[in-house]
């Protein structure tokens, strides 16, 4: 009698529908294989926490599984500072600098991380978060949710 090894993915049973950290990072890697998934997630979360209100960041975090939630902390560079009202260019530049990436590749990074995030969130929460994002970020958020308009 042979035993088969089965890979198990923990399921998140909280408000969101997400999975464990490894599965989440695997989804990011599948979207943007040219970037280290954890660094890309950190760069996007760092910029989001700089741009969004503390209440929205907390609401966002609460939708994630506990081990994915650990990834969503403000960068060590920005802890203790009030969120800045970054415009689009500053936001994109912050993500690009964090990853040492070209600014023109940032939308693809955002789309990849957002697509993975949407697997962690309930549809209603995703729409609520979208409504509170800056207009220039809402399109990328919505496109990632609907799995359309993936930047090349």
mmCIF file of C-alpha atoms in Angstrom:
data_model
loop_
_atom_site.group_PDB
_atom_site.id
_atom_site.type_symbol
_atom_site.label_atom_id
_atom_site.label_comp_id
_atom_site.label_asym_id
_atom_site.label_seq_id
_atom_site.Cartn_x
_atom_site.Cartn_y
_atom_site.Cartn_z
ATOM 1 C CA UNK A 1 0.000 0.000 0.000
ATOM 2 C CA UNK A 2 1.539 3.314 -1.028
ATOM 3 C CA UNK A 3 0.940 6.631 0.601
ATOM 4 C CA UNK A 4 0.550 9.690 -1.510
ATOM 5 C CA UNK A 5 1.887 12.989 -0.299
ATOM 6 C CA UNK A 6 -0.762 15.689 -0.435
ATOM 7 C CA UNK A 7 0.007 19.370 -0.344
ATOM 8 C CA UNK A 8 -2.405 21.153 1.909
ATOM 9 C CA UNK A 9 -3.207 24.819 1.741
ATOM 10 C CA UNK A 10 -4.641 26.300 4.876
ATOM 11 C CA UNK A 11 -7.880 28.097 4.337
ATOM 12 C CA UNK A 12 -8.573 31.403 5.994
ATOM 13 C CA UNK A 13 -11.888 31.277 7.802
ATOM 14 C CA UNK A 14 -12.146 34.885 8.876
ATOM 15 C CA UNK A 15 -13.973 37.633 7.035
ATOM 16 C CA UNK A 16 -11.919 37.230 3.889
ATOM 17 C CA UNK A 17 -11.576 34.116 1.799
ATOM 18 C CA UNK A 18 -7.821 34.092 1.519
ATOM 19 C CA UNK A 19 -5.269 31.390 2.068
ATOM 20 C CA UNK A 20 -1.932 31.147 3.776
ATOM 21 C CA UNK A 21 1.114 33.332 3.133
ATOM 22 C CA UNK A 22 2.830 30.893 0.759
ATOM 23 C CA UNK A 23 -0.267 30.576 -1.443
ATOM 24 C CA UNK A 24 -0.690 34.337 -1.472
ATOM 25 C CA UNK A 25 2.945 34.933 -2.446
ATOM 26 C CA UNK A 26 2.678 32.202 -5.100
ATOM 27 C CA UNK A 27 -0.239 34.137 -6.636
ATOM 28 C CA UNK A 28 1.868 37.310 -6.674
ATOM 29 C CA UNK A 29 4.783 35.422 -8.271
ATOM 30 C CA UNK A 30 2.484 34.040 -10.953
ATOM 31 C CA UNK A 31 1.408 37.594 -11.829
ATOM 32 C CA UNK A 32 4.832 39.261 -11.706
ATOM 33 C CA UNK A 33 7.549 36.579 -11.898
ATOM 34 C CA UNK A 34 10.301 39.110 -12.582
ATOM 35 C CA UNK A 35 10.020 40.528 -9.041
ATOM 36 C CA UNK A 36 10.518 38.851 -5.687
ATOM 37 C CA UNK A 37 6.929 38.443 -4.449
ATOM 38 C CA UNK A 38 7.530 39.404 -0.828
ATOM 39 C CA UNK A 39 9.416 42.569 -1.805
ATOM 40 C CA UNK A 40 6.703 43.531 -4.296
ATOM 41 C CA UNK A 41 3.991 43.057 -1.669
ATOM 42 C CA UNK A 42 6.001 45.048 0.859
ATOM 43 C CA UNK A 43 6.556 47.878 -1.636
ATOM 44 C CA UNK A 44 2.851 48.121 -2.499
ATOM 45 C CA UNK A 45 1.700 47.863 1.126
ATOM 46 C CA UNK A 46 4.277 50.426 2.169
ATOM 47 C CA UNK A 47 3.053 52.917 -0.423
ATOM 48 C CA UNK A 48 -0.604 52.173 0.393
ATOM 49 C CA UNK A 49 -0.003 52.732 4.093
ATOM 50 C CA UNK A 50 1.655 56.031 3.243
ATOM 51 C CA UNK A 51 -1.252 57.139 1.066
ATOM 52 C CA UNK A 52 -4.340 55.762 2.852
ATOM 53 C CA UNK A 53 -5.849 56.715 6.173
ATOM 54 C CA UNK A 54 -4.970 54.596 9.184
ATOM 55 C CA UNK A 55 -8.581 53.444 9.462
ATOM 56 C CA UNK A 56 -8.667 52.150 5.906
ATOM 57 C CA UNK A 57 -5.291 50.434 6.306
ATOM 58 C CA UNK A 58 -6.577 48.721 9.455
ATOM 59 C CA UNK A 59 -9.809 47.695 7.707
ATOM 60 C CA UNK A 60 -7.749 46.332 4.841
ATOM 61 C CA UNK A 61 -5.476 44.372 7.206
ATOM 62 C CA UNK A 62 -8.404 42.812 9.027
ATOM 63 C CA UNK A 63 -9.595 41.214 5.803
ATOM 64 C CA UNK A 64 -6.361 39.275 5.384
ATOM 65 C CA UNK A 65 -5.382 35.966 6.926
ATOM 66 C CA UNK A 66 -3.073 36.412 9.939
ATOM 67 C CA UNK A 67 0.123 35.354 8.172
ATOM 68 C CA UNK A 68 -0.591 37.528 5.116
ATOM 69 C CA UNK A 69 -1.474 40.392 7.448
ATOM 70 C CA UNK A 70 2.114 40.300 8.722
ATOM 71 C CA UNK A 71 3.242 41.505 5.287
ATOM 72 C CA UNK A 72 1.087 44.621 5.518
ATOM 73 C CA UNK A 73 3.031 46.819 7.849
ATOM 74 C CA UNK A 74 4.393 50.248 7.168
ATOM 75 C CA UNK A 75 7.998 50.256 6.040
ATOM 76 C CA UNK A 76 10.615 50.758 8.656
ATOM 77 C CA UNK A 77 11.457 54.010 6.878
ATOM 78 C CA UNK A 78 7.983 55.407 7.381
ATOM 79 C CA UNK A 79 6.914 54.158 10.804
ATOM 80 C CA UNK A 80 5.882 56.906 13.157
ATOM 81 C CA UNK A 81 5.223 59.398 10.378
ATOM 82 C CA UNK A 82 1.801 60.651 9.393
ATOM 83 C CA UNK A 83 0.537 59.346 6.032
ATOM 84 C CA UNK A 84 1.412 61.627 3.169
ATOM 85 C CA UNK A 85 -1.091 62.619 0.528
ATOM 86 C CA UNK A 86 1.010 61.340 -2.313
ATOM 87 C CA UNK A 87 -0.028 62.078 -5.840
ATOM 88 C CA UNK A 88 0.113 59.388 -8.489
ATOM 89 C CA UNK A 89 3.687 60.092 -9.572
ATOM 90 C CA UNK A 90 5.018 60.122 -6.000
ATOM 91 C CA UNK A 91 3.139 56.910 -5.179
ATOM 92 C CA UNK A 92 4.506 55.131 -8.253
ATOM 93 C CA UNK A 93 8.003 56.448 -7.549
ATOM 94 C CA UNK A 94 7.824 55.169 -3.958
ATOM 95 C CA UNK A 95 6.976 51.649 -5.176
ATOM 96 C CA UNK A 96 9.632 51.823 -7.909
ATOM 97 C CA UNK A 97 12.326 52.962 -5.470
ATOM 98 C CA UNK A 98 11.398 50.248 -2.990
ATOM 99 C CA UNK A 99 11.839 47.593 -5.683
ATOM 100 C CA UNK A 100 14.647 49.272 -7.607
ATOM 101 C CA UNK A 101 12.293 49.047 -10.578
ATOM 102 C CA UNK A 102 11.589 51.346 -13.471
ATOM 103 C CA UNK A 103 8.583 53.613 -12.730
ATOM 104 C CA UNK A 104 6.888 52.489 -15.955
ATOM 105 C CA UNK A 105 6.720 48.920 -14.522
ATOM 106 C CA UNK A 106 4.929 49.927 -11.328
ATOM 107 C CA UNK A 107 1.408 49.600 -12.695
ATOM 108 C CA UNK A 108 2.170 45.973 -13.552
ATOM 109 C CA UNK A 109 3.473 45.399 -9.999
ATOM 110 C CA UNK A 110 0.359 47.036 -8.533
ATOM 111 C CA UNK A 111 -1.895 44.951 -10.750
ATOM 112 C CA UNK A 112 -0.099 41.732 -9.737
ATOM 113 C CA UNK A 113 -0.262 42.427 -6.008
ATOM 114 C CA UNK A 114 -3.844 43.679 -6.238
ATOM 115 C CA UNK A 115 -4.920 40.556 -8.171
ATOM 116 C CA UNK A 116 -3.501 38.361 -5.397
ATOM 117 C CA UNK A 117 -5.138 40.564 -2.762
ATOM 118 C CA UNK A 118 -8.523 40.132 -4.396
ATOM 119 C CA UNK A 119 -8.263 36.401 -3.727
ATOM 120 C CA UNK A 120 -8.040 37.305 -0.033
ATOM 121 C CA UNK A 121 -11.005 39.662 0.164
ATOM 122 C CA UNK A 122 -14.743 39.364 0.005
ATOM 123 C CA UNK A 123 -16.267 41.124 -3.014
ATOM 124 C CA UNK A 124 -18.134 43.630 -0.834
ATOM 125 C CA UNK A 125 -14.972 44.561 1.056
ATOM 126 C CA UNK A 126 -13.028 44.878 -2.171
ATOM 127 C CA UNK A 127 -15.605 47.314 -3.532
ATOM 128 C CA UNK A 128 -15.626 49.276 -0.273
ATOM 129 C CA UNK A 129 -11.836 49.620 -0.375
ATOM 130 C CA UNK A 130 -11.992 50.607 -4.042
ATOM 131 C CA UNK A 131 -14.376 53.449 -3.199
ATOM 132 C CA UNK A 132 -11.871 54.857 -0.732
ATOM 133 C CA UNK A 133 -8.819 54.672 -2.978
ATOM 134 C CA UNK A 134 -7.668 57.726 -4.934
ATOM 135 C CA UNK A 135 -9.318 57.907 -8.362
ATOM 136 C CA UNK A 136 -6.036 57.272 -10.152
ATOM 137 C CA UNK A 137 -5.620 53.970 -8.265
ATOM 138 C CA UNK A 138 -9.226 52.773 -8.506
ATOM 139 C CA UNK A 139 -8.871 51.690 -12.141
ATOM 140 C CA UNK A 140 -5.900 49.425 -11.428
ATOM 141 C CA UNK A 141 -7.658 48.005 -8.351
ATOM 142 C CA UNK A 142 -10.849 47.280 -10.333
ATOM 143 C CA UNK A 143 -8.984 45.840 -13.330
ATOM 144 C CA UNK A 144 -7.088 43.457 -11.041
ATOM 145 C CA UNK A 145 -10.353 42.427 -9.330
ATOM 146 C CA UNK A 146 -11.996 41.709 -12.670
ATOM 147 C CA UNK A 147 -8.785 40.129 -14.033
ATOM 148 C CA UNK A 148 -8.764 42.446 -17.042
ATOM 149 C CA UNK A 149 -6.466 45.069 -18.470
ATOM 150 C CA UNK A 150 -3.287 43.404 -17.218
ATOM 151 C CA UNK A 151 -0.354 45.668 -18.097
ATOM 152 C CA UNK A 152 2.167 44.107 -20.450
#
